[in-house]
Tab-separated table of C-alpha atoms in Angstrom:
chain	number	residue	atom	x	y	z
A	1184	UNK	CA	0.000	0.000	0.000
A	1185	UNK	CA	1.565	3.603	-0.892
A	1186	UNK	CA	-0.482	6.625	0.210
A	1187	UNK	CA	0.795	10.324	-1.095
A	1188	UNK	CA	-1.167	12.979	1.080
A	1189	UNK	CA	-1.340	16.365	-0.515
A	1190	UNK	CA	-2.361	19.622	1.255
A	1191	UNK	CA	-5.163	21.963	1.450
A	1192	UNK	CA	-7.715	22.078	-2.147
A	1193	UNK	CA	-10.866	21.354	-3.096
A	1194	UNK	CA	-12.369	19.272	-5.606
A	1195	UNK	CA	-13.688	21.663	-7.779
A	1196	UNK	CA	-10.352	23.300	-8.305
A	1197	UNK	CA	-8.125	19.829	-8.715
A	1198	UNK	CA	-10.144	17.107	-9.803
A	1199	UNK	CA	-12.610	19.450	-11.563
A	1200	UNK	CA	-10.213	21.727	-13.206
A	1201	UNK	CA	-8.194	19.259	-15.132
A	1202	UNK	CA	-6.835	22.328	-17.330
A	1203	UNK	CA	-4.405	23.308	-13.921
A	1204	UNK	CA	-3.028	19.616	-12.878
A	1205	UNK	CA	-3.537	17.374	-16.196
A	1206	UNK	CA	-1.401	14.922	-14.589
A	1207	UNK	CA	-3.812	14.717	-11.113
A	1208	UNK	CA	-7.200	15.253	-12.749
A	1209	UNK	CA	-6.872	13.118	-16.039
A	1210	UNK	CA	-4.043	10.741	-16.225
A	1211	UNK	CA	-3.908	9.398	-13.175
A	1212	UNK	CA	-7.844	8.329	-13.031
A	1213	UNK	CA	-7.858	7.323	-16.511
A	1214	UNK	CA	-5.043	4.441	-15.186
A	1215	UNK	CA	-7.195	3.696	-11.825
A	1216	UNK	CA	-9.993	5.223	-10.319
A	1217	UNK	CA	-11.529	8.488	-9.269
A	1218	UNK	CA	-13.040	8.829	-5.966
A	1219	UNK	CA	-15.171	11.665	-6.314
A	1220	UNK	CA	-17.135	11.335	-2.778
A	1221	UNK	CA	-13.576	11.729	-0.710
A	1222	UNK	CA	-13.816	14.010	2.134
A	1223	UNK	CA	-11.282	15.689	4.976
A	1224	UNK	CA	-12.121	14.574	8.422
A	1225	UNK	CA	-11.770	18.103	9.845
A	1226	UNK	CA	-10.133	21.278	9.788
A	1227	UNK	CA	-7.031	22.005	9.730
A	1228	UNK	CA	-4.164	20.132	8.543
A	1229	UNK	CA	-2.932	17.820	11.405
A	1230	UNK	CA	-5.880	16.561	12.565
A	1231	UNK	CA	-6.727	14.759	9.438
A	1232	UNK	CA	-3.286	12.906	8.938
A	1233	UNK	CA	-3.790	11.685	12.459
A	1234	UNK	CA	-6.966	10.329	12.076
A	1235	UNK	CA	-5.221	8.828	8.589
A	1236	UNK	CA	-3.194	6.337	10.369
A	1237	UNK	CA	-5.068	5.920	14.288
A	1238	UNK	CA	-8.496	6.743	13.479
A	1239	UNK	CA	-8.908	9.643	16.015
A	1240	UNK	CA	-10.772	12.445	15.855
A	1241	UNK	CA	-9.860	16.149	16.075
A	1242	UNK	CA	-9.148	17.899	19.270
A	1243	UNK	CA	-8.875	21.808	19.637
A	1244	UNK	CA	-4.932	21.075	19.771
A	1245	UNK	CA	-4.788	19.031	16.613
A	1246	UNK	CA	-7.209	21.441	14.948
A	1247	UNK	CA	-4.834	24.088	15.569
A	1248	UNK	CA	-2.015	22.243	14.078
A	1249	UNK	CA	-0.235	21.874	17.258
A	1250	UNK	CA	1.886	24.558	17.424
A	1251	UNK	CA	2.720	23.677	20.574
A	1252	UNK	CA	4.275	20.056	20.788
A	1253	UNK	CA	2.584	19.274	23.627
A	1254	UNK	CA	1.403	15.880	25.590
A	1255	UNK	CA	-2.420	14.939	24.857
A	1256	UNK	CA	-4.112	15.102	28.495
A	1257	UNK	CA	-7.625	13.048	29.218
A	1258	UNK	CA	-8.754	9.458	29.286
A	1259	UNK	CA	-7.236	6.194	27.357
A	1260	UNK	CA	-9.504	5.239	24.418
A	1261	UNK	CA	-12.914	4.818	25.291
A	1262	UNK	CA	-15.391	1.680	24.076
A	1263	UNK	CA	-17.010	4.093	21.610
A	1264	UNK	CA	-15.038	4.379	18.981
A	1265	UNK	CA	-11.711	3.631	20.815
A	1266	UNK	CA	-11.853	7.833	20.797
A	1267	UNK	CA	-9.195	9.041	23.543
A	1268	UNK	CA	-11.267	11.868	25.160
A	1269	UNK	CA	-9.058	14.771	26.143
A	1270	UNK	CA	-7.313	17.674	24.511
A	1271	UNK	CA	-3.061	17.647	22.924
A	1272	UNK	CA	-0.497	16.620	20.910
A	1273	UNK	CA	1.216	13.563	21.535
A	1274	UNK	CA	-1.029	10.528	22.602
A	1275	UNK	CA	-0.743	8.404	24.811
A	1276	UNK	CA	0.706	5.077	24.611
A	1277	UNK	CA	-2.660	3.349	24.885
A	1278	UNK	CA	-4.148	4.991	21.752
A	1279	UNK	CA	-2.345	2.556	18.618
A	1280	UNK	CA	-1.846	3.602	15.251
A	1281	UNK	CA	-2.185	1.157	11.996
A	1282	UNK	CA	2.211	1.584	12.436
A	1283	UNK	CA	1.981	-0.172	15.555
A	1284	UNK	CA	-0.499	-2.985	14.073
A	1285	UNK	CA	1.532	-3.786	11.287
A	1286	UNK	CA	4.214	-4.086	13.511
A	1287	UNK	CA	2.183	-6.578	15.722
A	1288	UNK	CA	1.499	-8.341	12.792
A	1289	UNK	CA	5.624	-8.766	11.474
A	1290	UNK	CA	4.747	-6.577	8.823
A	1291	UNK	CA	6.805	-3.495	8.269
A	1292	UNK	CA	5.875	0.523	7.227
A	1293	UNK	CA	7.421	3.824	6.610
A	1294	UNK	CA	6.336	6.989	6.871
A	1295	UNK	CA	8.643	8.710	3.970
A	1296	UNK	CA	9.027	12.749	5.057
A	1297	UNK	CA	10.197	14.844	2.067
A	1298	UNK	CA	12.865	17.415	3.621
A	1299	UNK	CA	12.951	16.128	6.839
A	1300	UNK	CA	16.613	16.140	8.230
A	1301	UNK	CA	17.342	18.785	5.677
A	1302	UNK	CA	18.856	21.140	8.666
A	1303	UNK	CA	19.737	18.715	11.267
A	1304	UNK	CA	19.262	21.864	13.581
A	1305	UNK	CA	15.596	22.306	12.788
A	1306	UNK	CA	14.829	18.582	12.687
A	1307	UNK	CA	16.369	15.033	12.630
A	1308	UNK	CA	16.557	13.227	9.619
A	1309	UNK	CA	14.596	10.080	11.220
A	1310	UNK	CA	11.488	10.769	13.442
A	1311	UNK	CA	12.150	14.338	13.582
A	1312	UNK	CA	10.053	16.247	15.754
A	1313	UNK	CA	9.922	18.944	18.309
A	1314	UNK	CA	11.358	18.160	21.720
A	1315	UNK	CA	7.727	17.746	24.119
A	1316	UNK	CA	6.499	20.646	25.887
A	1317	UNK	CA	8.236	23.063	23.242
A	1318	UNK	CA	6.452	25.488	20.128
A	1319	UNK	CA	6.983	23.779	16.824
A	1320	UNK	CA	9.232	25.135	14.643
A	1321	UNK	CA	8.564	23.892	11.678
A	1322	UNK	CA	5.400	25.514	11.086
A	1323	UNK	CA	6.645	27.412	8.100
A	1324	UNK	CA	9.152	26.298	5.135
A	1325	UNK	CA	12.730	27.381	4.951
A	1326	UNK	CA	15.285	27.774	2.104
A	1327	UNK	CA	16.448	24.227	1.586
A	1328	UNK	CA	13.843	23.037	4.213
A	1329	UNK	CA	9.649	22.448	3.701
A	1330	UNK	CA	9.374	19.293	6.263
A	1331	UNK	CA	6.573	20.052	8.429
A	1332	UNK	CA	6.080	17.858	11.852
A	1333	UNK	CA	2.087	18.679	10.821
A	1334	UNK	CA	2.360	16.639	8.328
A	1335	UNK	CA	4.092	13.717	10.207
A	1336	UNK	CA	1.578	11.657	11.976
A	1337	UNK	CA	3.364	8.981	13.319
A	1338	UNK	CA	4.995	11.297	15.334
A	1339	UNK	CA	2.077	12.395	17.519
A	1340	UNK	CA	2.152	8.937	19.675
A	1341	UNK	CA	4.230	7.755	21.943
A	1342	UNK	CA	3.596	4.369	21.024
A	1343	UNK	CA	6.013	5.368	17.606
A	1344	UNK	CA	8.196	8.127	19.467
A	1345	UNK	CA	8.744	6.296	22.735
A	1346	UNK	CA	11.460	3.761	21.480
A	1347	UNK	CA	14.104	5.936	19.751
A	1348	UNK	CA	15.113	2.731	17.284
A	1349	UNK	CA	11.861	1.745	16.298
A	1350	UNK	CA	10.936	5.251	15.688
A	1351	UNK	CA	13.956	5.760	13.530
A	1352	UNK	CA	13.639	2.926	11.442
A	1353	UNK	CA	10.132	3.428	10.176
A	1354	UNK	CA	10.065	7.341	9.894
A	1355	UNK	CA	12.468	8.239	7.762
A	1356	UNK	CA	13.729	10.598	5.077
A	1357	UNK	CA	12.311	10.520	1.822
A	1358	UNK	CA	15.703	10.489	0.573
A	1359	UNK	CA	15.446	6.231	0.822
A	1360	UNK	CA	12.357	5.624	-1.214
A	1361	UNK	CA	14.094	5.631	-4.551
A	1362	UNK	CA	16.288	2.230	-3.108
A	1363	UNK	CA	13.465	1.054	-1.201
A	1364	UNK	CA	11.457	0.435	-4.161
A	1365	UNK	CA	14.126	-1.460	-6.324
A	1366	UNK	CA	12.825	-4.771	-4.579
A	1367	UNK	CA	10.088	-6.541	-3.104
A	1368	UNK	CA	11.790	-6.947	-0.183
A	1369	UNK	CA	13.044	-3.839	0.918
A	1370	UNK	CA	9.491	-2.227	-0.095
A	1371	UNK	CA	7.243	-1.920	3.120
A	1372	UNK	CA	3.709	-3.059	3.575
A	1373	UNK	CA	2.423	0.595	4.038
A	1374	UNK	CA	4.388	3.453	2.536
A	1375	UNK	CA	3.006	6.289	3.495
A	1376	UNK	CA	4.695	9.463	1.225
A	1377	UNK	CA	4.519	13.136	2.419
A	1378	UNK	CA	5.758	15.691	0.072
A	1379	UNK	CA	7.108	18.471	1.662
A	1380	UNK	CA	5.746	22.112	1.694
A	1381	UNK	CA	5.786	23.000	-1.658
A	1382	UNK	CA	5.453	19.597	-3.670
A	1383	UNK	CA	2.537	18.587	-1.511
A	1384	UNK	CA	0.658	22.459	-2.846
A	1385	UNK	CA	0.334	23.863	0.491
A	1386	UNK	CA	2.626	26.796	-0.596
A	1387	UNK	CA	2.612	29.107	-3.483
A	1388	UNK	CA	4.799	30.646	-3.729
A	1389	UNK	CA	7.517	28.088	-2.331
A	1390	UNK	CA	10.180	29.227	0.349
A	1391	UNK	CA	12.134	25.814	0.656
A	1392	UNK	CA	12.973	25.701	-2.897
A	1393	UNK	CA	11.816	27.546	-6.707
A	1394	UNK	CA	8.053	27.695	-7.208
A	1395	UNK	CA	6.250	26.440	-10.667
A	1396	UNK	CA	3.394	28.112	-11.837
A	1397	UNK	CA	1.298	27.432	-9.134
A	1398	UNK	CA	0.480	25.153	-6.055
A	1399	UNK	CA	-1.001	22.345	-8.768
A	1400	UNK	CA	1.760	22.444	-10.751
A	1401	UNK	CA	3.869	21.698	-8.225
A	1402	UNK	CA	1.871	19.057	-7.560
A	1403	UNK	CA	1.609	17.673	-11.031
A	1404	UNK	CA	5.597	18.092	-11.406
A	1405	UNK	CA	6.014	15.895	-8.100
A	1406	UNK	CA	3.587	13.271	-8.448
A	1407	UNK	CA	4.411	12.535	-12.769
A	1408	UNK	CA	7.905	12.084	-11.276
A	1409	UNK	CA	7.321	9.913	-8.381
A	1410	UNK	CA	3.978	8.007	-9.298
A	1411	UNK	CA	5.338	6.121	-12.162
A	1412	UNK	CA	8.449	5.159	-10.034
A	1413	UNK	CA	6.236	3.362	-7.455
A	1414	UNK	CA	4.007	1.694	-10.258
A	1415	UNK	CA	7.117	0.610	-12.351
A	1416	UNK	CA	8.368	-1.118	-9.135
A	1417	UNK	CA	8.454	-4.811	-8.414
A	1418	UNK	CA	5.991	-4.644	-5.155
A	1419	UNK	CA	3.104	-2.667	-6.896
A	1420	UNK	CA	3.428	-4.669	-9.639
A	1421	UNK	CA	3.246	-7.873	-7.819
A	1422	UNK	CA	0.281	-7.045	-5.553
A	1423	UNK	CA	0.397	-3.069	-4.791
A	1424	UNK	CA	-2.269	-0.216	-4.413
A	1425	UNK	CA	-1.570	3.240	-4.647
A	1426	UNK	CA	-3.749	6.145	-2.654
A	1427	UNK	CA	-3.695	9.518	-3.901
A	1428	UNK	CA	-5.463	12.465	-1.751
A	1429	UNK	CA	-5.444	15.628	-0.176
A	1430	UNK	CA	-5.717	16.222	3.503
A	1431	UNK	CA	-8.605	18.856	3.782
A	1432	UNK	CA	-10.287	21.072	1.264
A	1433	UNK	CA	-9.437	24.834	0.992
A	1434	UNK	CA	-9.850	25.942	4.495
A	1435	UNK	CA	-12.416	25.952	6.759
A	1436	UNK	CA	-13.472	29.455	5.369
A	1437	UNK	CA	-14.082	27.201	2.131
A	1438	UNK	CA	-15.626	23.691	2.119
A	1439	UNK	CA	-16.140	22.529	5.798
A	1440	UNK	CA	-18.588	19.982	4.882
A	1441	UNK	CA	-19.026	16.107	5.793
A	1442	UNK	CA	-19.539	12.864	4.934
A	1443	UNK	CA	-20.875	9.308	6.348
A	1444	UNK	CA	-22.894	11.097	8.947
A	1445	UNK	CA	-20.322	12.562	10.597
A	1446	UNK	CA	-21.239	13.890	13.907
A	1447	UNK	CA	-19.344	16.513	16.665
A	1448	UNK	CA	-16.645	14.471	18.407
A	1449	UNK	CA	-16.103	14.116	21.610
A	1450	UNK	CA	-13.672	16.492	21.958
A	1451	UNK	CA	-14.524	19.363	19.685
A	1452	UNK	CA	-18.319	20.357	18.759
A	1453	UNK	CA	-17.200	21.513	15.055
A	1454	UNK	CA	-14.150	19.126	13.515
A	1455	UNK	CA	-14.757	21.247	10.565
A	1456	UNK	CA	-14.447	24.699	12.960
A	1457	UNK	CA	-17.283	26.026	11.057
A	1458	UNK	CA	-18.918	22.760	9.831
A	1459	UNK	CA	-18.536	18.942	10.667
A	1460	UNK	CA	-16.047	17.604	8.213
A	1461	UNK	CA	-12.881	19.078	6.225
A	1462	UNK	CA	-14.528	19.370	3.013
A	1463	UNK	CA	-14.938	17.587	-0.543
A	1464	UNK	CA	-11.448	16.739	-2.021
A	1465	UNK	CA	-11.531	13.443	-3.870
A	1466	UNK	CA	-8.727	10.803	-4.361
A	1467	UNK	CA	-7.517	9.128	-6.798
A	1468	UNK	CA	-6.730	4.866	-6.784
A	1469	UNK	CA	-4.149	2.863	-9.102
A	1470	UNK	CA	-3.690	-0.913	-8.944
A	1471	UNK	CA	-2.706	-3.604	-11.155
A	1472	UNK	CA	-6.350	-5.233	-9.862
A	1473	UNK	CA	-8.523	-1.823	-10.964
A	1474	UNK	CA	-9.478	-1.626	-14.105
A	1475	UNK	CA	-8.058	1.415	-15.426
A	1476	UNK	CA	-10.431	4.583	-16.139
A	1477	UNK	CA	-13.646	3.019	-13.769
Protein backbone atom coordinates (compact mmCIF):
# COMPACT_ATOMS: atom_id res chain seq x y z
CA UNK A 1 0.00 0.00 0.00
CA UNK A 2 1.57 3.60 -0.89
CA UNK A 3 -0.48 6.62 0.21
CA UNK A 4 0.79 10.32 -1.09
CA UNK A 5 -1.17 12.98 1.08
CA UNK A 6 -1.34 16.37 -0.52
CA UNK A 7 -2.36 19.62 1.26
CA UNK A 8 -5.16 21.96 1.45
CA UNK A 9 -7.72 22.08 -2.15
CA UNK A 10 -10.87 21.35 -3.10
CA UNK A 11 -12.37 19.27 -5.61
CA UNK A 12 -13.69 21.66 -7.78
CA UNK A 13 -10.35 23.30 -8.31
CA UNK A 14 -8.13 19.83 -8.72
CA UNK A 15 -10.14 17.11 -9.80
CA UNK A 16 -12.61 19.45 -11.56
CA UNK A 17 -10.21 21.73 -13.21
CA UNK A 18 -8.19 19.26 -15.13
CA UNK A 19 -6.83 22.33 -17.33
CA UNK A 20 -4.40 23.31 -13.92
CA UNK A 21 -3.03 19.62 -12.88
CA UNK A 22 -3.54 17.37 -16.20
CA UNK A 23 -1.40 14.92 -14.59
CA UNK A 24 -3.81 14.72 -11.11
CA UNK A 25 -7.20 15.25 -12.75
CA UNK A 26 -6.87 13.12 -16.04
CA UNK A 27 -4.04 10.74 -16.22
CA UNK A 28 -3.91 9.40 -13.17
CA UNK A 29 -7.84 8.33 -13.03
CA UNK A 30 -7.86 7.32 -16.51
CA UNK A 31 -5.04 4.44 -15.19
CA UNK A 32 -7.20 3.70 -11.82
CA UNK A 33 -9.99 5.22 -10.32
CA UNK A 34 -11.53 8.49 -9.27
CA UNK A 35 -13.04 8.83 -5.97
CA UNK A 36 -15.17 11.66 -6.31
CA UNK A 37 -17.14 11.33 -2.78
CA UNK A 38 -13.58 11.73 -0.71
CA UNK A 39 -13.82 14.01 2.13
CA UNK A 40 -11.28 15.69 4.98
CA UNK A 41 -12.12 14.57 8.42
CA UNK A 42 -11.77 18.10 9.85
CA UNK A 43 -10.13 21.28 9.79
CA UNK A 44 -7.03 22.00 9.73
CA UNK A 45 -4.16 20.13 8.54
CA UNK A 46 -2.93 17.82 11.41
CA UNK A 47 -5.88 16.56 12.56
CA UNK A 48 -6.73 14.76 9.44
CA UNK A 49 -3.29 12.91 8.94
CA UNK A 50 -3.79 11.68 12.46
CA UNK A 51 -6.97 10.33 12.08
CA UNK A 52 -5.22 8.83 8.59
CA UNK A 53 -3.19 6.34 10.37
CA UNK A 54 -5.07 5.92 14.29
CA UNK A 55 -8.50 6.74 13.48
CA UNK A 56 -8.91 9.64 16.01
CA UNK A 57 -10.77 12.45 15.86
CA UNK A 58 -9.86 16.15 16.07
CA UNK A 59 -9.15 17.90 19.27
CA UNK A 60 -8.88 21.81 19.64
CA UNK A 61 -4.93 21.07 19.77
CA UNK A 62 -4.79 19.03 16.61
CA UNK A 63 -7.21 21.44 14.95
CA UNK A 64 -4.83 24.09 15.57
CA UNK A 65 -2.02 22.24 14.08
CA UNK A 66 -0.24 21.87 17.26
CA UNK A 67 1.89 24.56 17.42
CA UNK A 68 2.72 23.68 20.57
CA UNK A 69 4.28 20.06 20.79
CA UNK A 70 2.58 19.27 23.63
CA UNK A 71 1.40 15.88 25.59
CA UNK A 72 -2.42 14.94 24.86
CA UNK A 73 -4.11 15.10 28.49
CA UNK A 74 -7.63 13.05 29.22
CA UNK A 75 -8.75 9.46 29.29
CA UNK A 76 -7.24 6.19 27.36
CA UNK A 77 -9.50 5.24 24.42
CA UNK A 78 -12.91 4.82 25.29
CA UNK A 79 -15.39 1.68 24.08
CA UNK A 80 -17.01 4.09 21.61
CA UNK A 81 -15.04 4.38 18.98
CA UNK A 82 -11.71 3.63 20.82
CA UNK A 83 -11.85 7.83 20.80
CA UNK A 84 -9.19 9.04 23.54
CA UNK A 85 -11.27 11.87 25.16
CA UNK A 86 -9.06 14.77 26.14
CA UNK A 87 -7.31 17.67 24.51
CA UNK A 88 -3.06 17.65 22.92
CA UNK A 89 -0.50 16.62 20.91
CA UNK A 90 1.22 13.56 21.54
CA UNK A 91 -1.03 10.53 22.60
CA UNK A 92 -0.74 8.40 24.81
CA UNK A 93 0.71 5.08 24.61
CA UNK A 94 -2.66 3.35 24.88
CA UNK A 95 -4.15 4.99 21.75
CA UNK A 96 -2.35 2.56 18.62
CA UNK A 97 -1.85 3.60 15.25
CA UNK A 98 -2.18 1.16 12.00
CA UNK A 99 2.21 1.58 12.44
CA UNK A 100 1.98 -0.17 15.55
CA UNK A 101 -0.50 -2.98 14.07
CA UNK A 102 1.53 -3.79 11.29
CA UNK A 103 4.21 -4.09 13.51
CA UNK A 104 2.18 -6.58 15.72
CA UNK A 105 1.50 -8.34 12.79
CA UNK A 106 5.62 -8.77 11.47
CA UNK A 107 4.75 -6.58 8.82
CA UNK A 108 6.80 -3.49 8.27
CA UNK A 109 5.88 0.52 7.23
CA UNK A 110 7.42 3.82 6.61
CA UNK A 111 6.34 6.99 6.87
CA UNK A 112 8.64 8.71 3.97
CA UNK A 113 9.03 12.75 5.06
CA UNK A 114 10.20 14.84 2.07
CA UNK A 115 12.87 17.41 3.62
CA UNK A 116 12.95 16.13 6.84
CA UNK A 117 16.61 16.14 8.23
CA UNK A 118 17.34 18.79 5.68
CA UNK A 119 18.86 21.14 8.67
CA UNK A 120 19.74 18.72 11.27
CA UNK A 121 19.26 21.86 13.58
CA UNK A 122 15.60 22.31 12.79
CA UNK A 123 14.83 18.58 12.69
CA UNK A 124 16.37 15.03 12.63
CA UNK A 125 16.56 13.23 9.62
CA UNK A 126 14.60 10.08 11.22
CA UNK A 127 11.49 10.77 13.44
CA UNK A 128 12.15 14.34 13.58
CA UNK A 129 10.05 16.25 15.75
CA UNK A 130 9.92 18.94 18.31
CA UNK A 131 11.36 18.16 21.72
CA UNK A 132 7.73 17.75 24.12
CA UNK A 133 6.50 20.65 25.89
CA UNK A 134 8.24 23.06 23.24
CA UNK A 135 6.45 25.49 20.13
CA UNK A 136 6.98 23.78 16.82
CA UNK A 137 9.23 25.13 14.64
CA UNK A 138 8.56 23.89 11.68
CA UNK A 139 5.40 25.51 11.09
CA UNK A 140 6.64 27.41 8.10
CA UNK A 141 9.15 26.30 5.14
CA UNK A 142 12.73 27.38 4.95
CA UNK A 143 15.28 27.77 2.10
CA UNK A 144 16.45 24.23 1.59
CA UNK A 145 13.84 23.04 4.21
CA UNK A 146 9.65 22.45 3.70
CA UNK A 147 9.37 19.29 6.26
CA UNK A 148 6.57 20.05 8.43
CA UNK A 149 6.08 17.86 11.85
CA UNK A 150 2.09 18.68 10.82
CA UNK A 151 2.36 16.64 8.33
CA UNK A 152 4.09 13.72 10.21
CA UNK A 153 1.58 11.66 11.98
CA UNK A 154 3.36 8.98 13.32
CA UNK A 155 5.00 11.30 15.33
CA UNK A 156 2.08 12.39 17.52
CA UNK A 157 2.15 8.94 19.67
CA UNK A 158 4.23 7.75 21.94
CA UNK A 159 3.60 4.37 21.02
CA UNK A 160 6.01 5.37 17.61
CA UNK A 161 8.20 8.13 19.47
CA UNK A 162 8.74 6.30 22.74
CA UNK A 163 11.46 3.76 21.48
CA UNK A 164 14.10 5.94 19.75
CA UNK A 165 15.11 2.73 17.28
CA UNK A 166 11.86 1.75 16.30
CA UNK A 167 10.94 5.25 15.69
CA UNK A 168 13.96 5.76 13.53
CA UNK A 169 13.64 2.93 11.44
CA UNK A 170 10.13 3.43 10.18
CA UNK A 171 10.06 7.34 9.89
CA UNK A 172 12.47 8.24 7.76
CA UNK A 173 13.73 10.60 5.08
CA UNK A 174 12.31 10.52 1.82
CA UNK A 175 15.70 10.49 0.57
CA UNK A 176 15.45 6.23 0.82
CA UNK A 177 12.36 5.62 -1.21
CA UNK A 178 14.09 5.63 -4.55
CA UNK A 179 16.29 2.23 -3.11
CA UNK A 180 13.46 1.05 -1.20
CA UNK A 181 11.46 0.44 -4.16
CA UNK A 182 14.13 -1.46 -6.32
CA UNK A 183 12.82 -4.77 -4.58
CA UNK A 184 10.09 -6.54 -3.10
CA UNK A 185 11.79 -6.95 -0.18
CA UNK A 186 13.04 -3.84 0.92
CA UNK A 187 9.49 -2.23 -0.10
CA UNK A 188 7.24 -1.92 3.12
CA UNK A 189 3.71 -3.06 3.57
CA UNK A 190 2.42 0.60 4.04
CA UNK A 191 4.39 3.45 2.54
CA UNK A 192 3.01 6.29 3.49
CA UNK A 193 4.70 9.46 1.22
CA UNK A 194 4.52 13.14 2.42
CA UNK A 195 5.76 15.69 0.07
CA UNK A 196 7.11 18.47 1.66
CA UNK A 197 5.75 22.11 1.69
CA UNK A 198 5.79 23.00 -1.66
CA UNK A 199 5.45 19.60 -3.67
CA UNK A 200 2.54 18.59 -1.51
CA UNK A 201 0.66 22.46 -2.85
CA UNK A 202 0.33 23.86 0.49
CA UNK A 203 2.63 26.80 -0.60
CA UNK A 204 2.61 29.11 -3.48
CA UNK A 205 4.80 30.65 -3.73
CA UNK A 206 7.52 28.09 -2.33
CA UNK A 207 10.18 29.23 0.35
CA UNK A 208 12.13 25.81 0.66
CA UNK A 209 12.97 25.70 -2.90
CA UNK A 210 11.82 27.55 -6.71
CA UNK A 211 8.05 27.70 -7.21
CA UNK A 212 6.25 26.44 -10.67
CA UNK A 213 3.39 28.11 -11.84
CA UNK A 214 1.30 27.43 -9.13
CA UNK A 215 0.48 25.15 -6.05
CA UNK A 216 -1.00 22.34 -8.77
CA UNK A 217 1.76 22.44 -10.75
CA UNK A 218 3.87 21.70 -8.23
CA UNK A 219 1.87 19.06 -7.56
CA UNK A 220 1.61 17.67 -11.03
CA UNK A 221 5.60 18.09 -11.41
CA UNK A 222 6.01 15.90 -8.10
CA UNK A 223 3.59 13.27 -8.45
CA UNK A 224 4.41 12.53 -12.77
CA UNK A 225 7.91 12.08 -11.28
CA UNK A 226 7.32 9.91 -8.38
CA UNK A 227 3.98 8.01 -9.30
CA UNK A 228 5.34 6.12 -12.16
CA UNK A 229 8.45 5.16 -10.03
CA UNK A 230 6.24 3.36 -7.46
CA UNK A 231 4.01 1.69 -10.26
CA UNK A 232 7.12 0.61 -12.35
CA UNK A 233 8.37 -1.12 -9.13
CA UNK A 234 8.45 -4.81 -8.41
CA UNK A 235 5.99 -4.64 -5.15
CA UNK A 236 3.10 -2.67 -6.90
CA UNK A 237 3.43 -4.67 -9.64
CA UNK A 238 3.25 -7.87 -7.82
CA UNK A 239 0.28 -7.05 -5.55
CA UNK A 240 0.40 -3.07 -4.79
CA UNK A 241 -2.27 -0.22 -4.41
CA UNK A 242 -1.57 3.24 -4.65
CA UNK A 243 -3.75 6.14 -2.65
CA UNK A 244 -3.69 9.52 -3.90
CA UNK A 245 -5.46 12.47 -1.75
CA UNK A 246 -5.44 15.63 -0.18
CA UNK A 247 -5.72 16.22 3.50
CA UNK A 248 -8.61 18.86 3.78
CA UNK A 249 -10.29 21.07 1.26
CA UNK A 250 -9.44 24.83 0.99
CA UNK A 251 -9.85 25.94 4.49
CA UNK A 252 -12.42 25.95 6.76
CA UNK A 253 -13.47 29.46 5.37
CA UNK A 254 -14.08 27.20 2.13
CA UNK A 255 -15.63 23.69 2.12
CA UNK A 256 -16.14 22.53 5.80
CA UNK A 257 -18.59 19.98 4.88
CA UNK A 258 -19.03 16.11 5.79
CA UNK A 259 -19.54 12.86 4.93
CA UNK A 260 -20.88 9.31 6.35
CA UNK A 261 -22.89 11.10 8.95
CA UNK A 262 -20.32 12.56 10.60
CA UNK A 263 -21.24 13.89 13.91
CA UNK A 264 -19.34 16.51 16.66
CA UNK A 265 -16.64 14.47 18.41
CA UNK A 266 -16.10 14.12 21.61
CA UNK A 267 -13.67 16.49 21.96
CA UNK A 268 -14.52 19.36 19.68
CA UNK A 269 -18.32 20.36 18.76
CA UNK A 270 -17.20 21.51 15.06
CA UNK A 271 -14.15 19.13 13.52
CA UNK A 272 -14.76 21.25 10.56
CA UNK A 273 -14.45 24.70 12.96
CA UNK A 274 -17.28 26.03 11.06
CA UNK A 275 -18.92 22.76 9.83
CA UNK A 276 -18.54 18.94 10.67
CA UNK A 277 -16.05 17.60 8.21
CA UNK A 278 -12.88 19.08 6.22
CA UNK A 279 -14.53 19.37 3.01
CA UNK A 280 -14.94 17.59 -0.54
CA UNK A 281 -11.45 16.74 -2.02
CA UNK A 282 -11.53 13.44 -3.87
CA UNK A 283 -8.73 10.80 -4.36
CA UNK A 284 -7.52 9.13 -6.80
CA UNK A 285 -6.73 4.87 -6.78
CA UNK A 286 -4.15 2.86 -9.10
CA UNK A 287 -3.69 -0.91 -8.94
CA UNK A 288 -2.71 -3.60 -11.15
CA UNK A 289 -6.35 -5.23 -9.86
CA UNK A 290 -8.52 -1.82 -10.96
CA UNK A 291 -9.48 -1.63 -14.11
CA UNK A 292 -8.06 1.41 -15.43
CA UNK A 293 -10.43 4.58 -16.14
CA UNK A 294 -13.65 3.02 -13.77
Amino acid sequence: MFVIVLENEGYAATFGNPAADPYLAKTLPSKGVLLTNYYGIGHVSNDNYIAMISGQGPNPDTQGDCLFYSNFVGTNPTALDQQAVGAGCVYPVPVQTIGNQLSENGLNWKGYLEDMGNIPSRESATCGHPALNSPDGTQTAVAGDGYATRHNPFVYFHSIIDVTAYCAAHVVSFAGLANDLKRTDTTPALSFIVPNLCNDGHDWPCKNQASGASALADIDTFLSTWVPRITSSPAYKKNGLLAVLFDESDGPQGDSSACCNETPGPNTPLPGITGLGGGRVGAVLLSPFIRAGT
